[in-house]
Amino acid sequence: MSFKTRMASLESYDKGTIEVNDDLRHYAFSNIFEVCSKSKPYERVMVVSNLEYAAEAVRAEGASPWYTAPHDEFAIVLDGEIEFTFFQLTDAEKPAHKAGAGRLKAAPAGKRMGRVIARRGHEVLLPKGAAYQLKAAKPSVTLIQTSAGPESVEKWSEICVQK
């Protein structure tokens, strides 16, 4: 038997299946590209949950709101090109929530820290103490490693393979 690995994209993916000798209800399996194809821009859909930790599939398209988290987060770009812009938070902007990403009410007032332009396979640190915004000229996909928080959306019954 021979196998071929092919990297999917938002425009070209196979739904996929899961084969286990067990009851599928014991497992969560979804296709990140399918999740993002059905998501609104910057809807942070949880595709992994382990204790308080989460991975969120995000469809990047246009400009996102400004986000911040009380801990480091990491983003891996899986499709397209995404610009990440960073500003230092002022004391008044520091997050009140304990985990996960939260939206700022307005553009950050702190000092500009810089930007990263990332493409497929690039990983970007979203540091504690910073506000960040994502921008994508065309629909793109990123996976954000974080903790479940105010922006996390759970759609398990909609996104997981059921049979």
CSV table of C-alpha atoms in Angstrom, one decimal:
chain,number,residue,atom,x,y,z
A,1,MET,CA,0.0,0.0,0.0
A,2,SER,CA,1.4,3.4,-0.9
A,3,PHE,CA,0.5,6.8,0.6
A,4,LYS,CA,0.9,10.3,-0.7
A,5,THR,CA,0.9,13.3,1.5
A,6,ARG,CA,-0.7,16.4,0.1
A,7,MET,CA,-1.0,19.7,1.9
A,8,ALA,CA,-4.6,21.0,1.7
A,9,SER,CA,-5.7,24.6,1.4
A,10,LEU,CA,-8.9,26.6,1.9
A,11,GLU,CA,-9.7,26.2,-1.8
A,12,SER,CA,-8.7,22.5,-2.1
A,13,TYR,CA,-9.2,20.0,0.7
A,14,ASP,CA,-10.7,16.6,1.2
A,15,LYS,CA,-13.0,16.2,4.2
A,16,GLY,CA,-11.2,13.1,5.4
A,17,THR,CA,-12.3,10.3,7.7
A,18,ILE,CA,-11.2,8.6,10.8
A,19,GLU,CA,-10.6,4.9,11.1
A,20,VAL,CA,-10.5,3.4,14.7
A,21,ASN,CA,-11.5,0.2,16.2
A,22,ASP,CA,-13.7,2.0,18.7
A,23,ASP,CA,-16.8,4.2,19.0
A,24,LEU,CA,-16.3,7.4,17.1
A,25,ARG,CA,-18.1,9.3,19.9
A,26,HIS,CA,-14.9,9.0,22.0
A,27,TYR,CA,-13.0,11.1,19.5
A,28,ALA,CA,-13.0,14.6,18.0
A,29,PHE,CA,-11.9,14.8,14.4
A,30,SER,CA,-12.4,17.7,12.0
A,31,ASN,CA,-10.8,19.3,9.0
A,32,ILE,CA,-9.3,22.7,9.8
A,33,PHE,CA,-9.8,23.9,6.2
A,34,GLU,CA,-13.4,22.8,6.2
A,35,VAL,CA,-14.0,24.5,9.5
A,36,CYS,CA,-12.5,27.8,8.1
A,37,SER,CA,-14.4,27.5,4.8
A,38,LYS,CA,-17.7,27.7,6.9
A,39,SER,CA,-16.5,30.3,9.4
A,40,LYS,CA,-16.9,34.0,9.5
A,41,PRO,CA,-13.6,36.0,9.2
A,42,TYR,CA,-11.8,36.0,12.6
A,43,GLU,CA,-14.3,33.6,14.2
A,44,ARG,CA,-11.9,31.6,16.5
A,45,VAL,CA,-13.4,28.1,16.3
A,46,MET,CA,-11.9,25.6,18.8
A,47,VAL,CA,-10.6,22.4,17.0
A,48,VAL,CA,-8.6,21.1,19.9
A,49,SER,CA,-9.3,21.2,23.6
A,50,ASN,CA,-7.1,19.7,26.3
A,51,LEU,CA,-7.7,20.8,29.9
A,52,GLU,CA,-7.6,24.6,29.7
A,53,TYR,CA,-5.6,24.6,26.5
A,54,ALA,CA,-7.1,25.1,23.0
A,55,ALA,CA,-6.2,25.4,19.4
A,56,GLU,CA,-8.5,27.7,17.4
A,57,ALA,CA,-8.9,27.6,13.6
A,58,VAL,CA,-9.2,31.1,12.2
A,59,ARG,CA,-10.2,32.3,8.8
A,60,ALA,CA,-8.2,35.4,8.2
A,61,GLU,CA,-9.8,37.8,5.7
A,62,GLY,CA,-9.5,41.6,5.7
A,63,ALA,CA,-8.5,43.2,9.1
A,64,SER,CA,-9.3,41.5,12.4
A,65,PRO,CA,-10.3,43.3,15.6
A,66,TRP,CA,-7.4,44.0,18.0
A,67,TYR,CA,-6.8,41.1,20.4
A,68,THR,CA,-4.8,40.6,23.6
A,69,ALA,CA,-4.3,37.7,25.9
A,70,PRO,CA,-2.9,37.4,29.5
A,71,HIS,CA,-0.4,34.8,28.3
A,72,ASP,CA,1.7,34.0,25.2
A,73,GLU,CA,-0.2,32.5,22.2
A,74,PHE,CA,1.2,31.1,19.0
A,75,ALA,CA,-0.1,31.2,15.4
A,76,ILE,CA,0.8,28.8,12.6
A,77,VAL,CA,-0.2,30.0,9.1
A,78,LEU,CA,-1.6,27.0,7.2
A,79,ASP,CA,-2.7,28.7,4.0
A,80,GLY,CA,-2.2,32.2,2.4
A,81,GLU,CA,-0.4,35.2,3.8
A,82,ILE,CA,-1.2,37.0,7.0
A,83,GLU,CA,0.3,40.2,8.4
A,84,PHE,CA,0.5,40.4,12.2
A,85,THR,CA,0.8,43.9,13.7
A,86,PHE,CA,1.8,44.3,17.4
A,87,PHE,CA,1.5,47.2,19.9
A,88,GLN,CA,2.5,47.3,23.5
A,89,LEU,CA,-0.4,47.5,25.8
A,90,THR,CA,-0.9,50.5,28.2
A,91,ASP,CA,-1.8,49.7,31.8
A,92,ALA,CA,-5.4,50.6,31.1
A,93,GLU,CA,-5.5,48.1,28.2
A,94,LYS,CA,-4.2,45.0,30.0
A,95,PRO,CA,-6.7,42.2,29.9
A,96,ALA,CA,-9.1,41.6,32.8
A,97,HIS,CA,-9.9,38.1,31.7
A,98,LYS,CA,-7.7,35.2,32.9
A,99,ALA,CA,-7.2,33.1,29.8
A,100,GLY,CA,-7.5,33.1,26.0
A,101,ALA,CA,-7.8,36.0,23.6
A,102,GLY,CA,-10.1,39.0,24.3
A,103,ARG,CA,-10.9,41.9,22.0
A,104,LEU,CA,-9.8,45.5,22.8
A,105,LYS,CA,-12.6,48.0,22.7
A,106,ALA,CA,-10.5,50.3,20.5
A,107,ALA,CA,-7.1,50.4,18.6
A,108,PRO,CA,-4.3,50.2,21.1
A,109,ALA,CA,-2.8,53.4,22.5
A,110,GLY,CA,0.7,51.9,23.3
A,111,LYS,CA,3.9,51.9,21.4
A,112,ARG,CA,4.1,50.1,18.0
A,113,MET,CA,6.2,47.0,18.4
A,114,GLY,CA,6.4,45.9,14.8
A,115,ARG,CA,4.9,43.4,12.3
A,116,VAL,CA,5.4,40.0,10.9
A,117,ILE,CA,4.3,38.8,7.4
A,118,ALA,CA,3.8,35.1,7.6
A,119,ARG,CA,3.0,32.5,5.0
A,120,ARG,CA,2.2,28.7,5.0
A,121,GLY,CA,4.3,27.0,7.6
A,122,HIS,CA,5.5,30.1,9.5
A,123,GLU,CA,4.9,30.3,13.2
A,124,VAL,CA,4.3,33.7,15.0
A,125,LEU,CA,4.6,34.4,18.7
A,126,LEU,CA,1.6,36.5,19.9
A,127,PRO,CA,3.3,37.8,23.2
A,128,LYS,CA,1.7,38.5,26.5
A,129,GLY,CA,1.6,42.2,27.1
A,130,ALA,CA,0.9,43.0,23.5
A,131,ALA,CA,-2.1,43.8,21.3
A,132,TYR,CA,-2.2,42.2,17.9
A,133,GLN,CA,-4.2,42.5,14.7
A,134,LEU,CA,-4.2,40.1,11.7
A,135,LYS,CA,-4.7,41.3,8.1
A,136,ALA,CA,-5.1,39.1,5.0
A,137,ALA,CA,-5.6,40.4,1.5
A,138,LYS,CA,-7.3,37.1,0.5
A,139,PRO,CA,-8.9,34.3,2.6
A,140,SER,CA,-6.2,32.6,4.6
A,141,VAL,CA,-6.0,30.1,7.5
A,142,THR,CA,-4.2,30.1,10.8
A,143,LEU,CA,-4.2,27.9,13.8
A,144,ILE,CA,-3.8,29.7,17.1
A,145,GLN,CA,-2.5,27.8,20.2
A,146,THR,CA,-4.0,29.5,23.2
A,147,SER,CA,-6.2,28.8,26.2
A,148,ALA,CA,-10.0,28.8,26.0
A,149,GLY,CA,-11.2,32.4,26.5
A,150,PRO,CA,-13.8,35.0,25.7
A,151,GLU,CA,-13.3,34.8,21.9
A,152,SER,CA,-13.2,30.9,21.7
A,153,VAL,CA,-16.2,29.5,19.8
A,154,GLU,CA,-17.2,25.8,20.4
A,155,LYS,CA,-19.0,24.1,17.5
A,156,TRP,CA,-18.1,20.5,18.3
A,157,SER,CA,-21.4,19.0,17.0
A,158,GLU,CA,-21.1,20.9,13.7
A,159,ILE,CA,-17.4,20.4,13.0
A,160,CYS,CA,-16.6,16.9,14.1
A,161,VAL,CA,-16.9,13.8,11.9
A,162,GLN,CA,-19.9,11.9,13.3
A,163,LYS,CA,-19.7,8.7,11.3
